[in-house]
XYZ file of C-alpha atoms in Angstrom:
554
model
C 51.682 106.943 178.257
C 53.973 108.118 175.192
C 53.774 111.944 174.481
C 52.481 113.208 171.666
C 55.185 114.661 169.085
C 55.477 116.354 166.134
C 56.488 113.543 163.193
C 59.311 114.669 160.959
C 59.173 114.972 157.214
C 61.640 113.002 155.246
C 62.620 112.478 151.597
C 63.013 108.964 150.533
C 64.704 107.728 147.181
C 62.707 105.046 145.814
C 63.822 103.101 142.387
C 62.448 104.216 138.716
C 58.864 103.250 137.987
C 59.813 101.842 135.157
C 62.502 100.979 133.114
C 64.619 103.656 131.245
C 63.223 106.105 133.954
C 65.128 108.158 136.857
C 64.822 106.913 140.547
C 62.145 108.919 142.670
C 62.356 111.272 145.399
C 58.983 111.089 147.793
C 58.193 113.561 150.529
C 57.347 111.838 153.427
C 55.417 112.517 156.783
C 54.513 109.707 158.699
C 55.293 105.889 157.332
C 55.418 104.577 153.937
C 53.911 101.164 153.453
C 55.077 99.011 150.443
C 52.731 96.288 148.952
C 52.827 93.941 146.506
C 51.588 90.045 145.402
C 54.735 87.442 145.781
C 57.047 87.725 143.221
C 56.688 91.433 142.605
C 60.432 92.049 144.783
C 59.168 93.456 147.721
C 62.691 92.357 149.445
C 64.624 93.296 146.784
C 62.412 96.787 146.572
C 63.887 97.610 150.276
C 67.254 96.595 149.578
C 67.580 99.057 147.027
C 66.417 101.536 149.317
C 69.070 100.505 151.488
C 71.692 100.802 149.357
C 70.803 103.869 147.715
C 69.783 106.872 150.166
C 71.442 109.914 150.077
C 72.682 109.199 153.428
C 72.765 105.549 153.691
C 74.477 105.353 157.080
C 71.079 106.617 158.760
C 69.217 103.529 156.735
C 68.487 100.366 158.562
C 66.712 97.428 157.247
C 65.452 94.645 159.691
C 65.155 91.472 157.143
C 62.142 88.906 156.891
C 64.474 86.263 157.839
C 65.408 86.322 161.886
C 67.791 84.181 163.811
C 65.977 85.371 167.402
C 68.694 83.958 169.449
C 68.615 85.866 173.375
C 72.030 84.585 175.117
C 71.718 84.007 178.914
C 73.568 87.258 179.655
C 73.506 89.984 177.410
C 77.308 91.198 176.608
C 78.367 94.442 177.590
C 79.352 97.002 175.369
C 80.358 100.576 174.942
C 77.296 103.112 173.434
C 79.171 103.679 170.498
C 80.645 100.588 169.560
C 77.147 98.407 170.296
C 75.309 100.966 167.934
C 78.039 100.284 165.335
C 78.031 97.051 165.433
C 74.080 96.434 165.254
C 73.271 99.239 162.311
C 76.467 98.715 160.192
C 77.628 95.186 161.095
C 80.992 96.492 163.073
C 82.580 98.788 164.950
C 86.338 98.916 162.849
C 86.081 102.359 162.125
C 88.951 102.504 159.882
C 86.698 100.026 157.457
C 83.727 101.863 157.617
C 85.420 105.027 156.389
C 86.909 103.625 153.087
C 83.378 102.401 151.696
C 80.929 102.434 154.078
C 78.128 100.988 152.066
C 79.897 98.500 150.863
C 81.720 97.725 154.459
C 77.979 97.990 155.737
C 76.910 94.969 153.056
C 80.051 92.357 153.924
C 79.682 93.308 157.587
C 76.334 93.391 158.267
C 75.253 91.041 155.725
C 77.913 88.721 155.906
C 77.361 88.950 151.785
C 81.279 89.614 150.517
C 79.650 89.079 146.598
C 77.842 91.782 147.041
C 74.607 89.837 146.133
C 71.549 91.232 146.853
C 69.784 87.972 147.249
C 71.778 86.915 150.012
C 70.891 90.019 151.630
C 67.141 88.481 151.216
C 67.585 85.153 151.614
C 70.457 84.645 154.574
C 69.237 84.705 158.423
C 70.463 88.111 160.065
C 71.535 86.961 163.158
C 71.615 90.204 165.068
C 69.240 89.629 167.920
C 72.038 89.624 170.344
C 73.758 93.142 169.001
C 69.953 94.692 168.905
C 69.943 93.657 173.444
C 73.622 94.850 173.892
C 73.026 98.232 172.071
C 69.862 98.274 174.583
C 71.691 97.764 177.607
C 74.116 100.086 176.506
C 71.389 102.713 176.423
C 70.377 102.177 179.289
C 73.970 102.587 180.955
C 74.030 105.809 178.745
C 71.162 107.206 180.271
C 71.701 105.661 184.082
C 75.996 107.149 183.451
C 74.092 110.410 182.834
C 71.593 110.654 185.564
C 74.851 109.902 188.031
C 76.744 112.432 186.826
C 73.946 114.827 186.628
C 73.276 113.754 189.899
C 76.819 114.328 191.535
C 77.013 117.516 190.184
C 73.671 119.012 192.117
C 75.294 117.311 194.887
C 78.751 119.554 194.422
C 76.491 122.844 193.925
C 74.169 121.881 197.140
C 71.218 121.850 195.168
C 67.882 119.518 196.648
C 65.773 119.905 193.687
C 64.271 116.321 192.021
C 65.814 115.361 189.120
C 63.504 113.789 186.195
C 64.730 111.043 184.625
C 64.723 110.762 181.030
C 63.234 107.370 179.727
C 65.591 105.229 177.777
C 64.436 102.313 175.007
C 64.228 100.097 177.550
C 61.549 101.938 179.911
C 59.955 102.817 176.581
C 59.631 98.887 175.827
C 58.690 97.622 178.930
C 55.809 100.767 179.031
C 54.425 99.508 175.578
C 54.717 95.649 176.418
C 52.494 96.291 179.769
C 50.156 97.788 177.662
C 50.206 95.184 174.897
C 51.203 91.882 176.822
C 49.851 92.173 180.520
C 49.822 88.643 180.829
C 53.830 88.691 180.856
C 56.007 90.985 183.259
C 59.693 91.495 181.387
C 62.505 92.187 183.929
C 65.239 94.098 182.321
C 68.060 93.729 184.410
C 71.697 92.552 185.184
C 72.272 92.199 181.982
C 69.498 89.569 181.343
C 66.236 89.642 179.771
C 63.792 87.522 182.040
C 60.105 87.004 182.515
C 57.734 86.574 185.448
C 54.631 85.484 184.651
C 51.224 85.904 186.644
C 52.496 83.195 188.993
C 55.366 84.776 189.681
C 57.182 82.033 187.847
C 60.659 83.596 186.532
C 62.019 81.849 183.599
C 64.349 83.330 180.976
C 63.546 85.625 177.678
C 64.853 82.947 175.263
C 61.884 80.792 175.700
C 59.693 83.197 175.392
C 56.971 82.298 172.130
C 57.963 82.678 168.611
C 55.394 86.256 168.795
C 56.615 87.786 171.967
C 60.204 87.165 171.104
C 59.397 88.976 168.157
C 57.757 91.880 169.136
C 60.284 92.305 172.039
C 63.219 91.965 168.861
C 61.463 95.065 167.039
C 60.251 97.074 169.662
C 64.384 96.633 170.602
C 66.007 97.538 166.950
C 63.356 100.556 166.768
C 63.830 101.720 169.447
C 67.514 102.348 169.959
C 68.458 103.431 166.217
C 69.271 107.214 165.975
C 66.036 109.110 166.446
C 66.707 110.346 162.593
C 66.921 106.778 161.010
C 64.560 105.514 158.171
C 63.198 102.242 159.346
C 62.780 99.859 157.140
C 61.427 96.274 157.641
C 60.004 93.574 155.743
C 57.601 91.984 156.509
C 56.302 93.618 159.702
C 53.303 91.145 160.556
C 55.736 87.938 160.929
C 54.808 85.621 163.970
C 52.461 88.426 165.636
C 48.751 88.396 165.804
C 46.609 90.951 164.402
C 45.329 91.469 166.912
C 48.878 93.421 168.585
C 50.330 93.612 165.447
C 48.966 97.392 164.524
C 48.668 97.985 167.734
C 52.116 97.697 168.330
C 53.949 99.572 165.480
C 51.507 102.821 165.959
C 52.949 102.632 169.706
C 56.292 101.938 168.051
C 56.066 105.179 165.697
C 54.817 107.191 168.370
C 57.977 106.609 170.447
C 60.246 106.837 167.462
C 58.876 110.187 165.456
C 61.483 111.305 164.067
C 61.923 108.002 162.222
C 60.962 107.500 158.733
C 59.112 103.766 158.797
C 59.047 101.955 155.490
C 56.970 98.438 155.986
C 57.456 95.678 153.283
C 54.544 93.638 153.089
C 51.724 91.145 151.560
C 49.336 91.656 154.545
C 46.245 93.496 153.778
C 44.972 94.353 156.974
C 48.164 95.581 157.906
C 48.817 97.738 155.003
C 45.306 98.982 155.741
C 45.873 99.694 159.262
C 48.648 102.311 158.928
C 46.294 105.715 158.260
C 47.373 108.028 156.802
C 50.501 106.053 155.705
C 51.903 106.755 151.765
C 51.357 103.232 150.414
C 53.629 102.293 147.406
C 51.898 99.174 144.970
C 54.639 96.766 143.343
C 52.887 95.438 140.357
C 55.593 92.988 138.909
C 59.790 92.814 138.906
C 61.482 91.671 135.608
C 64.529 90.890 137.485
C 66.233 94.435 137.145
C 63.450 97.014 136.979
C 59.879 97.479 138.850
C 56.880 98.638 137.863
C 55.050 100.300 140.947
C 52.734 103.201 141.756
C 51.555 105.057 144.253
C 47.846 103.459 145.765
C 45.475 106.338 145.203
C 42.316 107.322 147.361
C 39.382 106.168 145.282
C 35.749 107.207 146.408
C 33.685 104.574 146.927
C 36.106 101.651 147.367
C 37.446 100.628 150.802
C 40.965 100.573 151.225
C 41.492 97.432 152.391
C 39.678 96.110 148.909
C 41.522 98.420 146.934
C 44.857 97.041 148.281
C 43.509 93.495 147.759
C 42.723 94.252 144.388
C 46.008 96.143 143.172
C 48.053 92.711 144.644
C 46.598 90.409 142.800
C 47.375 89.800 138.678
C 43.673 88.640 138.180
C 40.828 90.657 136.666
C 38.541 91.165 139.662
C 35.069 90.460 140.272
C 32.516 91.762 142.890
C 29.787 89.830 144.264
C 26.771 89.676 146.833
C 28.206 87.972 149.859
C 30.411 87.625 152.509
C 33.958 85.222 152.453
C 32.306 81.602 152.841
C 28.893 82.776 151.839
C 26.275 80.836 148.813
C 27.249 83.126 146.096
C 30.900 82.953 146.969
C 31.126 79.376 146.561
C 29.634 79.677 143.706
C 31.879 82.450 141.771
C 35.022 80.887 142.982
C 33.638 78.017 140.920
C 32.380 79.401 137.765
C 35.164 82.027 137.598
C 38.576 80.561 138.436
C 40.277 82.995 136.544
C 38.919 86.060 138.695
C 39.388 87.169 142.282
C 36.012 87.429 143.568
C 35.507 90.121 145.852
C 32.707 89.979 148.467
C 31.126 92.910 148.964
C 27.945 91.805 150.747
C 24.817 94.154 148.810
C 23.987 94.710 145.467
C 24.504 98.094 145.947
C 28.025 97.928 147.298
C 28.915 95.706 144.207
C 27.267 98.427 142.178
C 29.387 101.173 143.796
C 32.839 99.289 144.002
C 32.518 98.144 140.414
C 31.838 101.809 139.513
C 34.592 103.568 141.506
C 36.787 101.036 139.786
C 35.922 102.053 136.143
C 35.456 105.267 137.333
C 39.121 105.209 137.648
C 40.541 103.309 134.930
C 43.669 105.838 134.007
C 44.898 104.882 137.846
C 44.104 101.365 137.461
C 44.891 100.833 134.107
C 46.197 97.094 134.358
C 42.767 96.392 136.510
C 39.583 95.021 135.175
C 36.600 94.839 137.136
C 33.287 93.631 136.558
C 30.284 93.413 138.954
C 27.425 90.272 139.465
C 24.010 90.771 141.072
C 20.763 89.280 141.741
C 18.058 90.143 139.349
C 15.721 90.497 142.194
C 12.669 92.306 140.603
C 14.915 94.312 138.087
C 13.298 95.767 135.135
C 15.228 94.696 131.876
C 15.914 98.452 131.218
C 17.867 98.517 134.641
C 19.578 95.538 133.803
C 20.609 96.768 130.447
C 21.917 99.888 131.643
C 24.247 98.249 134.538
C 25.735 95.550 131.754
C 26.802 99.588 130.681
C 29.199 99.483 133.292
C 30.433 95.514 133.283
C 27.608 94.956 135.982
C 25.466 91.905 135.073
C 22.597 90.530 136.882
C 22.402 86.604 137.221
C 19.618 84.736 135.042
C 17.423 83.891 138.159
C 15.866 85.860 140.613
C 18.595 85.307 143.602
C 21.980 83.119 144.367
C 19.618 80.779 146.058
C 17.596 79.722 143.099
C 20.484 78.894 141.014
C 21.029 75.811 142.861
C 17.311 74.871 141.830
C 18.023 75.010 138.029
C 16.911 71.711 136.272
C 20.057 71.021 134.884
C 21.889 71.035 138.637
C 18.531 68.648 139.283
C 19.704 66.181 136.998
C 23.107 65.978 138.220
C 22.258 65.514 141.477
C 19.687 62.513 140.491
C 21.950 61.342 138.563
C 24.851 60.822 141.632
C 22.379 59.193 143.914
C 21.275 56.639 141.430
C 17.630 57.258 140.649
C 16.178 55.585 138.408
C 14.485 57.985 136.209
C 15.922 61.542 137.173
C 13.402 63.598 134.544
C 10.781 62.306 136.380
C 12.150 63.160 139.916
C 13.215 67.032 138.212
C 9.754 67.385 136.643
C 8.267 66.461 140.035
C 10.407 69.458 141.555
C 9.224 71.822 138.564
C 5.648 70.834 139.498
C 6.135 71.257 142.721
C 8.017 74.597 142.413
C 4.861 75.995 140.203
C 2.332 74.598 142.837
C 4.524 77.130 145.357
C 4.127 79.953 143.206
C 0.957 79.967 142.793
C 0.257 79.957 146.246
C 2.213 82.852 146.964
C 1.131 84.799 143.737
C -0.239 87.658 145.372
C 2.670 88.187 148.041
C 5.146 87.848 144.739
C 3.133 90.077 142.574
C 2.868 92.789 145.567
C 6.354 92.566 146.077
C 7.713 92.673 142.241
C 5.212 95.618 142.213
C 6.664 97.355 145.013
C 9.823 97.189 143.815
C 9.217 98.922 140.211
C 7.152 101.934 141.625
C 10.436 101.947 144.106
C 12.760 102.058 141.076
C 10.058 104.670 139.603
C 10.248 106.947 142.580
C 14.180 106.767 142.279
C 14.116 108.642 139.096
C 12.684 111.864 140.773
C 15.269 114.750 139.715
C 16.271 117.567 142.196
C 17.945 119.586 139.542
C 14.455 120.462 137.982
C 13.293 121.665 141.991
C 14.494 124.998 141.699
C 11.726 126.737 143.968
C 8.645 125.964 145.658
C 6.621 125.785 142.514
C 9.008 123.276 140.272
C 9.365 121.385 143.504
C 5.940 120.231 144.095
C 5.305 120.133 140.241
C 8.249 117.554 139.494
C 6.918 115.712 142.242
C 2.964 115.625 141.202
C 4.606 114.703 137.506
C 6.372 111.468 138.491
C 3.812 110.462 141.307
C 0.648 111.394 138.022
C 2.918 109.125 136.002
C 3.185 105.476 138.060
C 0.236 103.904 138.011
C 0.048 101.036 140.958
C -2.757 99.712 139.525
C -1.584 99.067 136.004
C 1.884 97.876 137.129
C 0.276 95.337 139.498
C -1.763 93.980 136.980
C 1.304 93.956 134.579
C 3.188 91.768 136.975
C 0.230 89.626 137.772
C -0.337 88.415 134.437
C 3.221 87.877 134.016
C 2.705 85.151 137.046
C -0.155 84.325 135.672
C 1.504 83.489 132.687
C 4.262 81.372 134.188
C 1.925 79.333 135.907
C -0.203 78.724 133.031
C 2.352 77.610 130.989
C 4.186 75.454 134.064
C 7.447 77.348 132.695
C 9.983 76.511 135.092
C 12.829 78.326 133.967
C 10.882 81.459 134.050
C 9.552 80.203 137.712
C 12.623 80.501 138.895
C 13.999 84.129 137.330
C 10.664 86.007 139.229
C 10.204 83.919 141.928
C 11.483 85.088 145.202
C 11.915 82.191 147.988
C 15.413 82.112 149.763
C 14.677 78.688 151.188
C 13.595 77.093 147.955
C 16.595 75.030 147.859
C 15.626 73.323 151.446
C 12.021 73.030 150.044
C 13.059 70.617 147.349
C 15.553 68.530 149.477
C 13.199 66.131 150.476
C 12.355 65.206 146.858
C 16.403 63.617 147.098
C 15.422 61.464 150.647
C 17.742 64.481 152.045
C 17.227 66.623 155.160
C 16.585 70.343 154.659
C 19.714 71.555 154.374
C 21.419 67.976 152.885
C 20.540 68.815 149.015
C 22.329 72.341 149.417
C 25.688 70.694 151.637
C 25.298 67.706 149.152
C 25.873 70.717 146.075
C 28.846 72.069 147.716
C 30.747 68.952 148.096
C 30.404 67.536 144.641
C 32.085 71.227 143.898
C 35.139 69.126 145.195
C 34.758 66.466 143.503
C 34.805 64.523 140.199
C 31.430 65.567 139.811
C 32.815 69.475 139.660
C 32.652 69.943 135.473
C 29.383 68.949 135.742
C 28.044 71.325 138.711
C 30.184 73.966 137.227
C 28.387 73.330 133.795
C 24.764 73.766 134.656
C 25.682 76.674 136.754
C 26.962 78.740 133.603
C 24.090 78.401 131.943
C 22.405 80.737 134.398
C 25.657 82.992 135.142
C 26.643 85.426 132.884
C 29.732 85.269 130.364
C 32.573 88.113 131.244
C-alpha cells in the first residue's frame, strides 16, 4: 500500500466571477472540483486555467476528448525529452524558450490559431508520449539503482539496497487493487495483459474503461510531483464503481499535485471530500459567472450539487427516483427539477436549508410538496410560510382516486356511462370508510395530540420546578377525549353526506388505488400501471389536468 503523505498547499488563478471583475487567487489543499450544467464552459473554464497560471509550464490539462492509441512497442526515449514532449507538446528547446505558452498551445494542441475551441474540441492524441515518458521513468529509476548499485560494489559494501518505486510499480500496485481480474505486464517496452487464464494478449485491446484508467493513472503519475492536474471530465468510460476509487488512490500517490476535475457527474463531484468545489452557473461567451459551493446544514451534498447545475427552480418531494409521487411531479411540474427526498420531513428540512440560505443561492428557488396526512390546517398554513405545501388529499396514493382521473380512465376504455361507474367507486370508497372509522379516527387522533406534544418548550424548563410544570401545562391542556370526538364527527360527517372529495383528503388507505381496479375489469395493480402509461400518451393533458386540481399551484 501507498504511504501516507502530507498534501501540499497550492494557489490557483481562477477567471473573474463576473464580468468587469479581477481573476481570483484560491488557496488550495487537496483537489478542486469544478461543476457545472452543459453549456456553462466547463472546458473552456480549464483552458483558461491553463493558459493563465503564474507558472504555466507546471500546468497540465488532460482533455475530454482521447485518441487512446497503445502502439505494439512503446518508443524509447530520453527522461527529459519524453517529459517534454508529453507536458508541452515537444522537446525543441530553443522554441519553448521564446514563448512557451504559446509554443505549448501549437505544439501540444496542434491549434496554430490560437483557438481555444480547438483546444476543446480536437482529439489529443498523446497516449503514446504519456507510455514513453513511463518507460523512461522507469529506465530513470532502474539507470539509478545500477549505478547506486556499482558504487556499493566499488566501496565493498553488502548492505540491501531499497528500491525506490517508479510510476510504473505505482500503477501496476493500484491496478491489482482495482482490476484483479487483469494482470498488466510492463515490460520490454510493451504494455501486455494476462488474464486469469493466463491468456497474454496485448494492452491495445484492452476495453474502452481499462484503457482509460491505465491512460490516467499513466499522465498522473509521471508529471513533476509539483504539477496542477487538471482534467476534464474525469468519470469518462469508467464505472462508478472504480471511478472514485481510483483518483483518491491516484492523489494519494501524487500529493504534491494540485488536482482540478472538470465535470457534470454528481456522484463524482460528491465523492471527492473535502475537495474545494467551484459551481459554473452560465458562460456568455467571454465571461463566467461561478461561485464557490458552500456547506449548507441540512442539505446533502450530492443534492446541493444537483441543484446548483441545473437552471430550473427546484422542487422537493416524498419519494424515491421512479417512485408514485415522482411520476407524478415530473408530470404536473415540467418546469421544475423534482428532487426526491423520500420523508416529509426531509422535504421539510431540505426546502428549509435552501431558503435558509437564499443570499448563497440567490439564483435558486425552492419549494417543498407533502402529504397532508392528518395535518391540522394551522400546520399546513404555517409550512405554505416557507414555500412548503401539502397536497389536497390525504397521501400520493389517493390522488390517483380523484373523480376527475375516474372519468378519464372510463372514458379510454369505452364505458358506456362513466358517472355511473365513478359514482359506484365514490360509493364504494364511503362504504370503506365507514368500516374503518374507528381505526381512521384513532389514528387522525393520534396524530394531533402527537403534533400537540411537539410544541412542549425546553427554554421555559429552567429547573426542576418549571420542568415538571411546563410539562403538567401542555399534558392539562390536550384533551384525548375531546379531540377524538372532534375527529369522529368529522368522519361522521363525511359519511353522512357521501362527500367524496372530502373522503379522500382524511382517509388514509395506501392500497385504495388497487381496491378500485376491479371496478375497470383490471387486476389489482392494472388501474394504477394503466395511469402511468396514458402519462405517455395522447391521453397526457388530460391525466395531467385532473391531477392539478388536487396539487398545489407554485
Amino acid at each position: 500500500m501507498l504511504k501516507h503523505k502530507v498534501i501540499s498547499t497550492h494557489k490557483l488563478k481562477v477567471p473573474p466571477k463576473q464580468a468587469n471583475s479581477k481573476p481570483e487567487i484560491l488557496d488550495c489543499c487537496g483537489s478542486v472540483v469544478i461543476i457545472g450544467a452543459n453549456g456553462a464552459g466547463k472546458s473552456k473554464f480549464g483552458v483558461w486555467i491553463e493558459q493563465n497560471q503564474l507558472n504555466s509550464e507546471k500546468v497540465h490539462r488532460i482533455s475530454a476528448q482521447k485518441s487512446l492509441y497503445f502502439p505494439e512497442y512503446v518508443p524509447l526515449k530520453g527522461l527529459e525529452e519524453a517529459e517534454k514532449e508529453l507536458l508541452f507538446g515537444t522537446s525543441d528547446s530553443s522554441l519553448l524558450k521564446s514563448n512557451f505558452p504559446i509554443a505549448k498551445m501549437m505544439s501540444r494542441w496542434s491549434n496554430a490559431g490560437l483557438s481555444d475551441d480547438s483546444a476543446i474540441r480536437d482529439g489529443l492524441n498523446d497516449s503514446e508520449k504519456a507510455l514513453t515518458l513511463l518507460f523512461a521513468r522507469k529506465a530513470q529509476r532502474d539507470s539509478q539503482v545500477v549505478k547506486l548499485l556499482k558504487k556499493r560494489e566499488r566501496e565493498g559494501k553488502n548492505e540491501t539496497v531499497k528500491i525506490p518505486k517508479s510510476p510504473d510499480d505505482i500503477l501496476l500496485e493500484i491496478w491489482k487493487d482495482l482490476l484483479p481480474h487483469r494482470e498488466l505486464v510492463i515490460e520490454d517496452n510493451k504494455i501486455n495483459v494476462l488474464t486469469s487464464g493466463k491468456t497474454i494478449y496485448h494492452g491495445g485491446k484492452m476495453s474502452d474503461g481499462e484503457r482509460i484508467a491505465f491512460y490516467l493513472m499513466a499522465q498522473c503519475l509521471c508529471v513533476p510531483s509539483d504539477s496542477i492536474v487538471i482534467i476534464d471530465e474525469p468519470e469518462i468510460h469508467l464505472h462508478k464503481s472504480l471511478m472514485s476509487q481510483l483518483w483518491s488512490r491516484i492523489e494519494e500517490a501524487q500529493p504534491g499535485c494540485l488536482f482540478v476535475y472538470i465535470t457534470h457527474d454528481i456522484d463524482f463531484a460528491a465523492s471527492r471530500v473535502g475537495a474545494k468545489k467551484l459551481w459554473l452557473k452560465s458562460y456568455d461567451g467571454k465571461h463566467w459567472n461561478w461561485g464557490e459551493v458552500p456547506e449548507t446544514e441540512g442539505l446533502p451534498e450530492p443534492i446541493l450539487l444537483e441543484i446548483l447545475g441545473s437552471r430550473k427552480k427546484i422542487l422537493f418531494v416524498e419519494s424515491n427516483i421512479g417512485g408514485l409521487d415522482y411520476k407524478v411531479y415530473e408530470a404536473v411540474y415540467p418546469e421544475f427539477l423534482i428532487m426526491p427526498c423520500g420523508g416529509c420531513e426531509k422535504v421539510i428540512e431540505a426546502t428549509k436549508a435552501m431558503r435558509g440560505n437564499s443570499a448563497l443561492y440567490p439564483d435558486v428557488e425552492a419549494f417543498g410538496i407533502i402529504d397532508m396526512d392528518y395535518r391540522p390546517q394551522n400546520q399546513i398554513d404555517s409550512l405554505r410560510t416557507f414555500n412548503i405545501f401539502a397536497l389536497n388529499v390525504a397521501e400520493i396514493e389517493n390522488i390517483f382516486c380523484v373523480p376527475e382521473l375516474l372519468e378519464v380512465v372510463a372514458n379510454h376504455l369505452n364505458f358506456d356511462n362513466s358517472s355511473d361507474i365513478c359514482q359506484r367507486i365514490a360509493n364504494f370508497v364511503i362504504n370503506k370508510l365507514e368500516q374503518d372509522l374507528q381505526n381512521q379516527v384513532a389514528k387522525r387522533s393520534a396524530s394531533e395530540i402527537q403534533f400537540k406534544l411537539n410544541k412542549f418548550n425546553e427554554k421555559e424548563s429552567k429547573d426542576k420546578f418549571s420542568l415538571e410544570k411546563t410539562f403538567d401545562n401542555l399534558v392539562t391542556s390536550i384533551n384525548a377525549n375531546e379531540i377524538y370526538e372532534k375527529n369522529l364527527d368529522l368522519y361522521k360527517n363525511i359519511i353522512l353526506s357521501k362527500d367524496y372529495k372530502k373522503a379522500l383528503i382524511v382517509y388514509h388507505q395506501k392500497n385504495l388505488h388497487t381496491l378500485i381496479s376491479p371496478f375497470f375489469d383490471l387486476k389489482s395493480n392494472g388501474y394504477l400501471k394503466l395511469i402511468l402509461r396514458l402519462l405517455s400518451s395522447e391521453r397526457k393533458n388530460d391525466i395531467v389536468s385532473a391531477l392539478k386540481k388536487y396539487t398545489p399551484p407554485l
